[in-house]
């Protein structure tokens, strides 16, 4: 992967075109052993990946701890880390044994997430994240999924991050969500460097088009996360047993994914390659961010971006909209 790194908005923070989504390091859906988690980060580094995204939510802090440990020996100036605010971790008064049912992570439920988008919550969250990561600064701080807390996030979370950015405590700020309309409001009313939109600017779902246009007009960068729509586009043979947006796959969505796979196969292009390359066709998109569990997944993704997709195939894939 040799594409140049890109700057986020008007900040000085730069990201590699392929980002490492570290939710799987927090045992997303199923356990991941320490050795494989570390090897996945090492493989990303060897492939040229220099942007790593995590959050307290991922495995109740496990993702941050594992990522920090894996990067500890790397030159700090050579990589970019983002984490998120909005969910404080605190002792669970009535642990159930596992976080799978409540949060989707195969970790003990000794902690729980408490939504807190206040100024104080932002400061406390970042302080705790720095400790878990073992870092002295956060390159990119994102307000995490404030769907039910929009007014507080706009009145307190984002202004708090704006102040920290002015003080040099964080390098860039933004919002990370699955929903397009709230992100459009943040772009219109706030002053973010970047928005991270998950699953809404993909080969299969392009509903973030208005958001991208508004971001381009305001010099706000976009990080396109979840390019596989929770795994449906990660294989050449999309199946009904896969996941789509963290749940089961609707029949109409599955039919369209299979149609895309057929078009790709006719040109000898793997569907996951098209899925990874698609978001980066828009200049406002600084990075495509995918979650990785294993070294093989990372190496495969980096290879896909290196090979790219022939232009004539894009015309056919766009015709399936």
mmCIF file with all atom_site columns, N, CA, C and O in Angstrom, residues 2-23:
data_model
loop_
_atom_site.group_PDB
_atom_site.id
_atom_site.type_symbol
_atom_site.label_atom_id
_atom_site.label_alt_id
_atom_site.label_comp_id
_atom_site.label_asym_id
_atom_site.label_entity_id
_atom_site.label_seq_id
_atom_site.pdbx_PDB_ins_code
_atom_site.Cartn_x
_atom_site.Cartn_y
_atom_site.Cartn_z
_atom_site.occupancy
_atom_site.B_iso_or_equiv
_atom_site.pdbx_formal_charge
_atom_site.auth_seq_id
_atom_site.auth_comp_id
_atom_site.auth_asym_id
_atom_site.auth_atom_id
_atom_site.pdbx_PDB_model_num
ATOM 1  N N  . UNK A 1 2  ? 0.888   1.951  -1.129 1.00 0.00 ? 2  UNK A N  1
ATOM 2  C CA . UNK A 1 2  ? 1.839   3.041  -1.279 1.00 0.00 ? 2  UNK A CA 1
ATOM 3  C C  . UNK A 1 2  ? 1.179   4.415  -1.405 1.00 0.00 ? 2  UNK A C  1
ATOM 4  O O  . UNK A 1 2  ? 1.858   5.404  -1.624 1.00 0.00 ? 2  UNK A O  1
ATOM 5  N N  . UNK A 1 3  ? -0.157  4.499  -1.277 1.00 0.00 ? 3  UNK A N  1
ATOM 6  C CA . UNK A 1 3  ? -0.838  5.776  -1.428 1.00 0.00 ? 3  UNK A CA 1
ATOM 7  C C  . UNK A 1 3  ? -0.384  6.744  -0.348 1.00 0.00 ? 3  UNK A C  1
ATOM 8  O O  . UNK A 1 3  ? -0.125  6.355  0.793  1.00 0.00 ? 3  UNK A O  1
ATOM 9  N N  . UNK A 1 4  ? -0.274  8.037  -0.680 1.00 0.00 ? 4  UNK A N  1
ATOM 10 C CA . UNK A 1 4  ? 0.182   9.016  0.306  1.00 0.00 ? 4  UNK A CA 1
ATOM 11 C C  . UNK A 1 4  ? -0.827  9.225  1.413  1.00 0.00 ? 4  UNK A C  1
ATOM 12 O O  . UNK A 1 4  ? -2.031  9.033  1.228  1.00 0.00 ? 4  UNK A O  1
ATOM 13 N N  . UNK A 1 5  ? -0.319  9.596  2.573  1.00 0.00 ? 5  UNK A N  1
ATOM 14 C CA . UNK A 1 5  ? -1.194  9.894  3.697  1.00 0.00 ? 5  UNK A CA 1
ATOM 15 C C  . UNK A 1 5  ? -1.949  11.192 3.427  1.00 0.00 ? 5  UNK A C  1
ATOM 16 O O  . UNK A 1 5  ? -1.522  12.035 2.646  1.00 0.00 ? 5  UNK A O  1
ATOM 17 N N  . UNK A 1 6  ? -3.087  11.345 4.090  1.00 0.00 ? 6  UNK A N  1
ATOM 18 C CA . UNK A 1 6  ? -3.954  12.484 3.835  1.00 0.00 ? 6  UNK A CA 1
ATOM 19 C C  . UNK A 1 6  ? -4.208  13.246 5.128  1.00 0.00 ? 6  UNK A C  1
ATOM 20 O O  . UNK A 1 6  ? -4.306  12.645 6.200  1.00 0.00 ? 6  UNK A O  1
ATOM 21 N N  . UNK A 1 7  ? -4.342  14.550 5.001  1.00 0.00 ? 7  UNK A N  1
ATOM 22 C CA . UNK A 1 7  ? -4.551  15.409 6.161  1.00 0.00 ? 7  UNK A CA 1
ATOM 23 C C  . UNK A 1 7  ? -6.040  15.525 6.462  1.00 0.00 ? 7  UNK A C  1
ATOM 24 O O  . UNK A 1 7  ? -6.866  15.624 5.548  1.00 0.00 ? 7  UNK A O  1
ATOM 25 N N  . UNK A 1 8  ? -6.384  15.535 7.757  1.00 0.00 ? 8  UNK A N  1
ATOM 26 C CA . UNK A 1 8  ? -7.775  15.629 8.179  1.00 0.00 ? 8  UNK A CA 1
ATOM 27 C C  . UNK A 1 8  ? -8.206  17.085 8.285  1.00 0.00 ? 8  UNK A C  1
ATOM 28 O O  . UNK A 1 8  ? -7.724  17.830 9.146  1.00 0.00 ? 8  UNK A O  1
ATOM 29 N N  . UNK A 1 9  ? -9.092  17.499 7.391  1.00 0.00 ? 9  UNK A N  1
ATOM 30 C CA . UNK A 1 9  ? -9.628  18.849 7.435  1.00 0.00 ? 9  UNK A CA 1
ATOM 31 C C  . UNK A 1 9  ? -8.539  19.904 7.411  1.00 0.00 ? 9  UNK A C  1
ATOM 32 O O  . UNK A 1 9  ? -7.596  19.835 6.627  1.00 0.00 ? 9  UNK A O  1
ATOM 33 N N  . UNK A 1 10 ? -8.691  20.868 8.327  1.00 0.00 ? 10 UNK A N  1
ATOM 34 C CA . UNK A 1 10 ? -7.708  21.955 8.416  1.00 0.00 ? 10 UNK A CA 1
ATOM 35 C C  . UNK A 1 10 ? -6.673  21.686 9.504  1.00 0.00 ? 10 UNK A C  1
ATOM 36 O O  . UNK A 1 10 ? -5.910  22.584 9.866  1.00 0.00 ? 10 UNK A O  1
ATOM 37 N N  . UNK A 1 11 ? -6.659  20.474 10.042 1.00 0.00 ? 11 UNK A N  1
ATOM 38 C CA . UNK A 1 11 ? -5.699  20.127 11.094 1.00 0.00 ? 11 UNK A CA 1
ATOM 39 C C  . UNK A 1 11 ? -4.363  19.739 10.480 1.00 0.00 ? 11 UNK A C  1
ATOM 40 O O  . UNK A 1 11 ? -4.177  19.773 9.259  1.00 0.00 ? 11 UNK A O  1
ATOM 41 N N  . UNK A 1 12 ? -3.440  19.349 11.336 1.00 0.00 ? 12 UNK A N  1
ATOM 42 C CA . UNK A 1 12 ? -2.142  18.839 10.894 1.00 0.00 ? 12 UNK A CA 1
ATOM 43 C C  . UNK A 1 12 ? -2.068  17.320 11.018 1.00 0.00 ? 12 UNK A C  1
ATOM 44 O O  . UNK A 1 12 ? -1.016  16.722 10.774 1.00 0.00 ? 12 UNK A O  1
ATOM 45 N N  . UNK A 1 13 ? -3.172  16.695 11.395 1.00 0.00 ? 13 UNK A N  1
ATOM 46 C CA . UNK A 1 13 ? -3.196  15.251 11.618 1.00 0.00 ? 13 UNK A CA 1
ATOM 47 C C  . UNK A 1 13 ? -3.343  14.530 10.283 1.00 0.00 ? 13 UNK A C  1
ATOM 48 O O  . UNK A 1 13 ? -4.200  14.869 9.465  1.00 0.00 ? 13 UNK A O  1
ATOM 49 N N  . UNK A 1 14 ? -2.515  13.524 10.091 1.00 0.00 ? 14 UNK A N  1
ATOM 50 C CA . UNK A 1 14 ? -2.519  12.777 8.842  1.00 0.00 ? 14 UNK A CA 1
ATOM 51 C C  . UNK A 1 14 ? -2.860  11.318 9.102  1.00 0.00 ? 14 UNK A C  1
ATOM 52 O O  . UNK A 1 14 ? -2.523  10.767 10.151 1.00 0.00 ? 14 UNK A O  1
ATOM 53 N N  . UNK A 1 15 ? -3.533  10.710 8.129  1.00 0.00 ? 15 UNK A N  1
ATOM 54 C CA . UNK A 1 15 ? -3.924  9.308  8.250  1.00 0.00 ? 15 UNK A CA 1
ATOM 55 C C  . UNK A 1 15 ? -3.523  8.558  6.990  1.00 0.00 ? 15 UNK A C  1
ATOM 56 O O  . UNK A 1 15 ? -3.461  9.128  5.899  1.00 0.00 ? 15 UNK A O  1
ATOM 57 N N  . UNK A 1 16 ? -3.262  7.278  7.137  1.00 0.00 ? 16 UNK A N  1
ATOM 58 C CA . UNK A 1 16 ? -3.013  6.425  5.982  1.00 0.00 ? 16 UNK A CA 1
ATOM 59 C C  . UNK A 1 16 ? -4.346  6.139  5.296  1.00 0.00 ? 16 UNK A C  1
ATOM 60 O O  . UNK A 1 16 ? -5.405  6.173  5.934  1.00 0.00 ? 16 UNK A O  1
ATOM 61 N N  . UNK A 1 17 ? -4.336  5.869  3.990  1.00 0.00 ? 17 UNK A N  1
ATOM 62 C CA . UNK A 1 17 ? -5.605  5.629  3.286  1.00 0.00 ? 17 UNK A CA 1
ATOM 63 C C  . UNK A 1 17 ? -6.373  4.426  3.807  1.00 0.00 ? 17 UNK A C  1
ATOM 64 O O  . UNK A 1 17 ? -7.595  4.382  3.705  1.00 0.00 ? 17 UNK A O  1
ATOM 65 N N  . UNK A 1 18 ? -5.671  3.459  4.377  1.00 0.00 ? 18 UNK A N  1
ATOM 66 C CA . UNK A 1 18 ? -6.307  2.323  5.033  1.00 0.00 ? 18 UNK A CA 1
ATOM 67 C C  . UNK A 1 18 ? -6.121  2.469  6.536  1.00 0.00 ? 18 UNK A C  1
ATOM 68 O O  . UNK A 1 18 ? -4.989  2.653  7.006  1.00 0.00 ? 18 UNK A O  1
ATOM 69 N N  . UNK A 1 19 ? -7.210  2.424  7.275  1.00 0.00 ? 19 UNK A N  1
ATOM 70 C CA . UNK A 1 19 ? -7.146  2.525  8.726  1.00 0.00 ? 19 UNK A CA 1
ATOM 71 C C  . UNK A 1 19 ? -7.474  1.192  9.379  1.00 0.00 ? 19 UNK A C  1
ATOM 72 O O  . UNK A 1 19 ? -8.243  0.386  8.830  1.00 0.00 ? 19 UNK A O  1
ATOM 73 N N  . UNK A 1 20 ? -6.897  0.988  10.555 1.00 0.00 ? 20 UNK A N  1
ATOM 74 C CA . UNK A 1 20 ? -7.088  -0.252 11.321 1.00 0.00 ? 20 UNK A CA 1
ATOM 75 C C  . UNK A 1 20 ? -8.179  -0.008 12.353 1.00 0.00 ? 20 UNK A C  1
ATOM 76 O O  . UNK A 1 20 ? -7.982  0.729  13.320 1.00 0.00 ? 20 UNK A O  1
ATOM 77 N N  . UNK A 1 21 ? -9.337  -0.612 12.154 1.00 0.00 ? 21 UNK A N  1
ATOM 78 C CA . UNK A 1 21 ? -10.410 -0.529 13.137 1.00 0.00 ? 21 UNK A CA 1
ATOM 79 C C  . UNK A 1 21 ? -10.195 -1.565 14.225 1.00 0.00 ? 21 UNK A C  1
ATOM 80 O O  . UNK A 1 21 ? -10.160 -2.772 13.954 1.00 0.00 ? 21 UNK A O  1
ATOM 81 N N  . UNK A 1 22 ? -10.038 -1.097 15.460 1.00 0.00 ? 22 UNK A N  1
ATOM 82 C CA . UNK A 1 22 ? -9.605  -1.985 16.544 1.00 0.00 ? 22 UNK A CA 1
ATOM 83 C C  . UNK A 1 22 ? -10.743 -2.533 17.392 1.00 0.00 ? 22 UNK A C  1
ATOM 84 O O  . UNK A 1 22 ? -10.494 -3.096 18.456 1.00 0.00 ? 22 UNK A O  1
ATOM 85 N N  . UNK A 1 23 ? -11.990 -2.440 16.927 1.00 0.00 ? 23 UNK A N  1
ATOM 86 C CA . UNK A 1 23 ? -13.077 -3.063 17.682 1.00 0.00 ? 23 UNK A CA 1
ATOM 87 C C  . UNK A 1 23 ? -12.860 -4.569 17.871 1.00 0.00 ? 23 UNK A C  1
ATOM 88 O O  . UNK A 1 23 ? -13.103 -5.094 18.967 1.00 0.00 ? 23 UNK A O  1
#
